[in-house]
Backbone as a ProteinNet text record, in pm:
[ID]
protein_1_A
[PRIMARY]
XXXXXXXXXXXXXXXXXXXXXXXXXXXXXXXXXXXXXXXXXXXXXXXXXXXXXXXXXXXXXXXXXXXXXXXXXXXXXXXXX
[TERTIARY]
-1887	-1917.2	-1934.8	-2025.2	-2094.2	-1985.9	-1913.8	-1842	-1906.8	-1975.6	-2069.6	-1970.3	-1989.9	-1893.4	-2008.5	-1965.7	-2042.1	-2051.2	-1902.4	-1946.1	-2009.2	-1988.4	-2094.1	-2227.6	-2250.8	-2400.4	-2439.3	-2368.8	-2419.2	-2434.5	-2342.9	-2320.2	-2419.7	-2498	-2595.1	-2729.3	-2762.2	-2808.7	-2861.2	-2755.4	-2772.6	-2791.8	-2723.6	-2772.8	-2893.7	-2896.2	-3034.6	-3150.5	-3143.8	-3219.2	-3266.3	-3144.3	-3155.1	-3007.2	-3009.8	-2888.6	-2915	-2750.9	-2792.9	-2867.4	-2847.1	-2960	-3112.6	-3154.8	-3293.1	-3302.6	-3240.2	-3248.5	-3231.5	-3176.6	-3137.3	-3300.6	-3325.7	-3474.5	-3575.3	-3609.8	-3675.1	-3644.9	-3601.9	-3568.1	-3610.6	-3630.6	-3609.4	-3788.4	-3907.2	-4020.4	-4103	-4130.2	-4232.5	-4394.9	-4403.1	-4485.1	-4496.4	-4354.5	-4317.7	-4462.6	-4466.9	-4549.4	-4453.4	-4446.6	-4392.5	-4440.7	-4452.6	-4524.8	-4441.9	-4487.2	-4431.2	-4444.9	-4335.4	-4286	-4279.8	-4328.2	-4311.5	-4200.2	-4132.3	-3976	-4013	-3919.3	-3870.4	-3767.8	-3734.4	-3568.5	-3502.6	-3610.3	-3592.4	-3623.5	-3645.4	-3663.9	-3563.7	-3592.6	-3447.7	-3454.9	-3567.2	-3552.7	-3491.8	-3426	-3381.6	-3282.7	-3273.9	-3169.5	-3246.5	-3343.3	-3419.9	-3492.2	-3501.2	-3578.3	-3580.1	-3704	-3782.3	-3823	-3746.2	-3827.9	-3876.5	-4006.8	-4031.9	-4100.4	-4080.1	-4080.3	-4150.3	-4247.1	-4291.4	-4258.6	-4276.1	-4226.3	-4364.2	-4506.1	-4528.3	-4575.5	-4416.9	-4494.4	-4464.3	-4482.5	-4468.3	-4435.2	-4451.3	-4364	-4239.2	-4156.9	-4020.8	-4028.1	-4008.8	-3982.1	-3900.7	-3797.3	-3644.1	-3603.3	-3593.1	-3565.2	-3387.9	-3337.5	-3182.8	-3188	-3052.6	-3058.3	-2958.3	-3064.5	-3005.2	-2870.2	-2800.7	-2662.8	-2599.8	-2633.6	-2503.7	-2513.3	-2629.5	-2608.1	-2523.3	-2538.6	-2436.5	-2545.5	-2725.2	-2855.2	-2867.8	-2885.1	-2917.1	-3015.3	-2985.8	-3092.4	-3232.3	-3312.5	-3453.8	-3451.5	-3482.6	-3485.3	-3636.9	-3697.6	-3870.6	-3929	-4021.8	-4227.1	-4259.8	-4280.9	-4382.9	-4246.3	-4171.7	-4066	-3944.4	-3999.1	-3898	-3965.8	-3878.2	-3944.5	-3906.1
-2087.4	-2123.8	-2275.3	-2327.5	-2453.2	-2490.9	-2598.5	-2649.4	-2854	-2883	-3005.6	-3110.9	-3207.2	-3305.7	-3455.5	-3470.9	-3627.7	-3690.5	-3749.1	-3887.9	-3860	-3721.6	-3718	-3713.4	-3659.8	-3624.3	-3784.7	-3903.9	-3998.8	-4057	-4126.9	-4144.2	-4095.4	-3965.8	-3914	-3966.3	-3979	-4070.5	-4224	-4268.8	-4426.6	-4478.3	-4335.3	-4298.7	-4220	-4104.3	-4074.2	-4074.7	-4101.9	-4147	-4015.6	-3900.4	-3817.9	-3771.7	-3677	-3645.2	-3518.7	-3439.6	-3304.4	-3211.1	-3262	-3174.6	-3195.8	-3286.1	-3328.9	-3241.4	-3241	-3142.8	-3004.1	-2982.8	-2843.3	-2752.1	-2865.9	-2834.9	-2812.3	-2879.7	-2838.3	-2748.7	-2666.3	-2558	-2465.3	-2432.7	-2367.9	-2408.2	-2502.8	-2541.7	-2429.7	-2400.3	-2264.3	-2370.7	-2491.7	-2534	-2590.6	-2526.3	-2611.8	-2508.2	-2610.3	-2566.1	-2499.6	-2414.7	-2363.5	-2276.9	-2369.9	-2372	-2289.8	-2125.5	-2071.9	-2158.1	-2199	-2234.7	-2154	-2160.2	-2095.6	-2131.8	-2045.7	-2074.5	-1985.3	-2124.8	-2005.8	-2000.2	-1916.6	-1924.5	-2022.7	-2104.9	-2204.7	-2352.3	-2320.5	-2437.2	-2584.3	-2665.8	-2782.1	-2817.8	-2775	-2825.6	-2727.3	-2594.3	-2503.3	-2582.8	-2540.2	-2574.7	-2692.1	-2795.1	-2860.5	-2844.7	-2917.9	-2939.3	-3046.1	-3026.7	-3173.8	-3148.6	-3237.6	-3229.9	-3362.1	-3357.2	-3407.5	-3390.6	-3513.4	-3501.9	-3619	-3521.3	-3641	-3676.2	-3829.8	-3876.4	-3931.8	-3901.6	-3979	-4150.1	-4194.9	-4360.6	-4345.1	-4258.7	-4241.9	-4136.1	-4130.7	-4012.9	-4017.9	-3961.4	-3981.5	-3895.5	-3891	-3792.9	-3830	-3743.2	-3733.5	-3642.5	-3678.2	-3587.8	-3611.6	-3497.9	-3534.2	-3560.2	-3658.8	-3712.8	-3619.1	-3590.8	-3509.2	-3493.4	-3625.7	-3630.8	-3573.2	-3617.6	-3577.7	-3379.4	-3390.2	-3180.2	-3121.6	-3191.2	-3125.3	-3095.2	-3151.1	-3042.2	-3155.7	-3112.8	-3162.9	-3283	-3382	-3490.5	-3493.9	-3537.2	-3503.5	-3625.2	-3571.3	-3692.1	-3704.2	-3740.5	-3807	-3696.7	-3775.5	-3668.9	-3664.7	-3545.2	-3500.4	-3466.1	-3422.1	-3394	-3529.4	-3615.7	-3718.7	-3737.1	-3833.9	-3852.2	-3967.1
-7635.6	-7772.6	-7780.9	-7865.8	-7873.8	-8011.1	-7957.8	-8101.2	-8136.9	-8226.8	-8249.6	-8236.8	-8141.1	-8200.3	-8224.5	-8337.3	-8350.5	-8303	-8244.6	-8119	-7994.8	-7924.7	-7826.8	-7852.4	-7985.8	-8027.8	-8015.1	-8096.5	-8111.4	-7954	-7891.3	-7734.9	-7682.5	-7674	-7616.4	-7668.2	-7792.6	-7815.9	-7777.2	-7786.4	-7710.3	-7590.9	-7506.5	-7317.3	-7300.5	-7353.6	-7362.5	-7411.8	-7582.5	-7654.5	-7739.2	-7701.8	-7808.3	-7833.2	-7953.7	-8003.3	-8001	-7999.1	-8019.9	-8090.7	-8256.4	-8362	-8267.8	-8236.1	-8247	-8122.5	-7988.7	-7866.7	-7888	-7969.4	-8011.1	-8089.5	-8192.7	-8204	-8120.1	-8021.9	-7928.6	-7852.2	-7842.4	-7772.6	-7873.7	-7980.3	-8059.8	-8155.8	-8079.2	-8090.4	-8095.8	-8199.5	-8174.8	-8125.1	-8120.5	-8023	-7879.3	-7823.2	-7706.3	-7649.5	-7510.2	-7393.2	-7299.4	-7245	-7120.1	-7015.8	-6895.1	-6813	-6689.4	-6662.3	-6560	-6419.5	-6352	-6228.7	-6068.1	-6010.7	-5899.5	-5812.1	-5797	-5733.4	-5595.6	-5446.4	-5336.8	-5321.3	-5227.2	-5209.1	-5126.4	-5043.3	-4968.8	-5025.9	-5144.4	-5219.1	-5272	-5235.1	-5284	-5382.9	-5487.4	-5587.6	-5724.6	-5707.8	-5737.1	-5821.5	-5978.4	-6070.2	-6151.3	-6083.9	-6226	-6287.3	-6388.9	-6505.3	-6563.5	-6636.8	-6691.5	-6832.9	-6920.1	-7098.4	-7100.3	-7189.4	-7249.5	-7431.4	-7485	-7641	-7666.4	-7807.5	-7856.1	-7978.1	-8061.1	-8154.2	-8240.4	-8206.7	-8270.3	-8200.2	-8192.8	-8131.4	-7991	-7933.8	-7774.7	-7709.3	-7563.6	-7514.6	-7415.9	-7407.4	-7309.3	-7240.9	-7131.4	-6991.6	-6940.1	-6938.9	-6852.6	-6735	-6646	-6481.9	-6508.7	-6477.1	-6430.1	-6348.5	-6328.4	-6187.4	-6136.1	-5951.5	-5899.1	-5820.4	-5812.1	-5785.6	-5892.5	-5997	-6082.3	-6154.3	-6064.7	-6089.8	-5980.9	-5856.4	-5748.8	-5651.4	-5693.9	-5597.9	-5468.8	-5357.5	-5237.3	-5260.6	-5199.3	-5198.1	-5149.3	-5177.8	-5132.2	-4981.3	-4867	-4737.4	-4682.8	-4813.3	-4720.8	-4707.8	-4670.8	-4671.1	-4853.7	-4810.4	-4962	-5051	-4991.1	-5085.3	-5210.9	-5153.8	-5197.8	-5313.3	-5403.7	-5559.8	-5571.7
[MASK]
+++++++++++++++++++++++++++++++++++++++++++++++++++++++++++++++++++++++++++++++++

């Protein structure tokens, strides 16, 4: 169960540059784009994802960073980012 708390909503905000109401909306975008992914099972990039949003005066694109999910590091070639 999702219980709201303000100061993280805000905090998230000021680190990410969104807050929960406004993220919560997008999910819930009857104009989002969503773009089927092709997954393998040998794949390292298994568990991310990427939003982006627009405002109007720009656009933001956010990658998690992959240390702090727990996902294997990418080591060179085509695979690195």
């Amino acid at each position: 169960m999702f219980e709201f708390n303000a100061a993280k909503s805000a905090a998230n905000r000021l680190k990410l540059g969104i807050d929960f109401p406004t993220a919560r909306a997008l999910w819930h975008d009857p104009l989002a784009l969503r773009i089927p992914v092709r997954r393998s099972a040998s794949s390292s990039r298994a568990g991310w994802s990427s939003a982006i949003s627009t405002d109007g005066c720009g656009d933001r694109a956010r990658r998690p960073d992959p240390n702090q999910l727990g996902a294997p590091r990418a080591t060179g070639g085509s695979e690195s980012l």
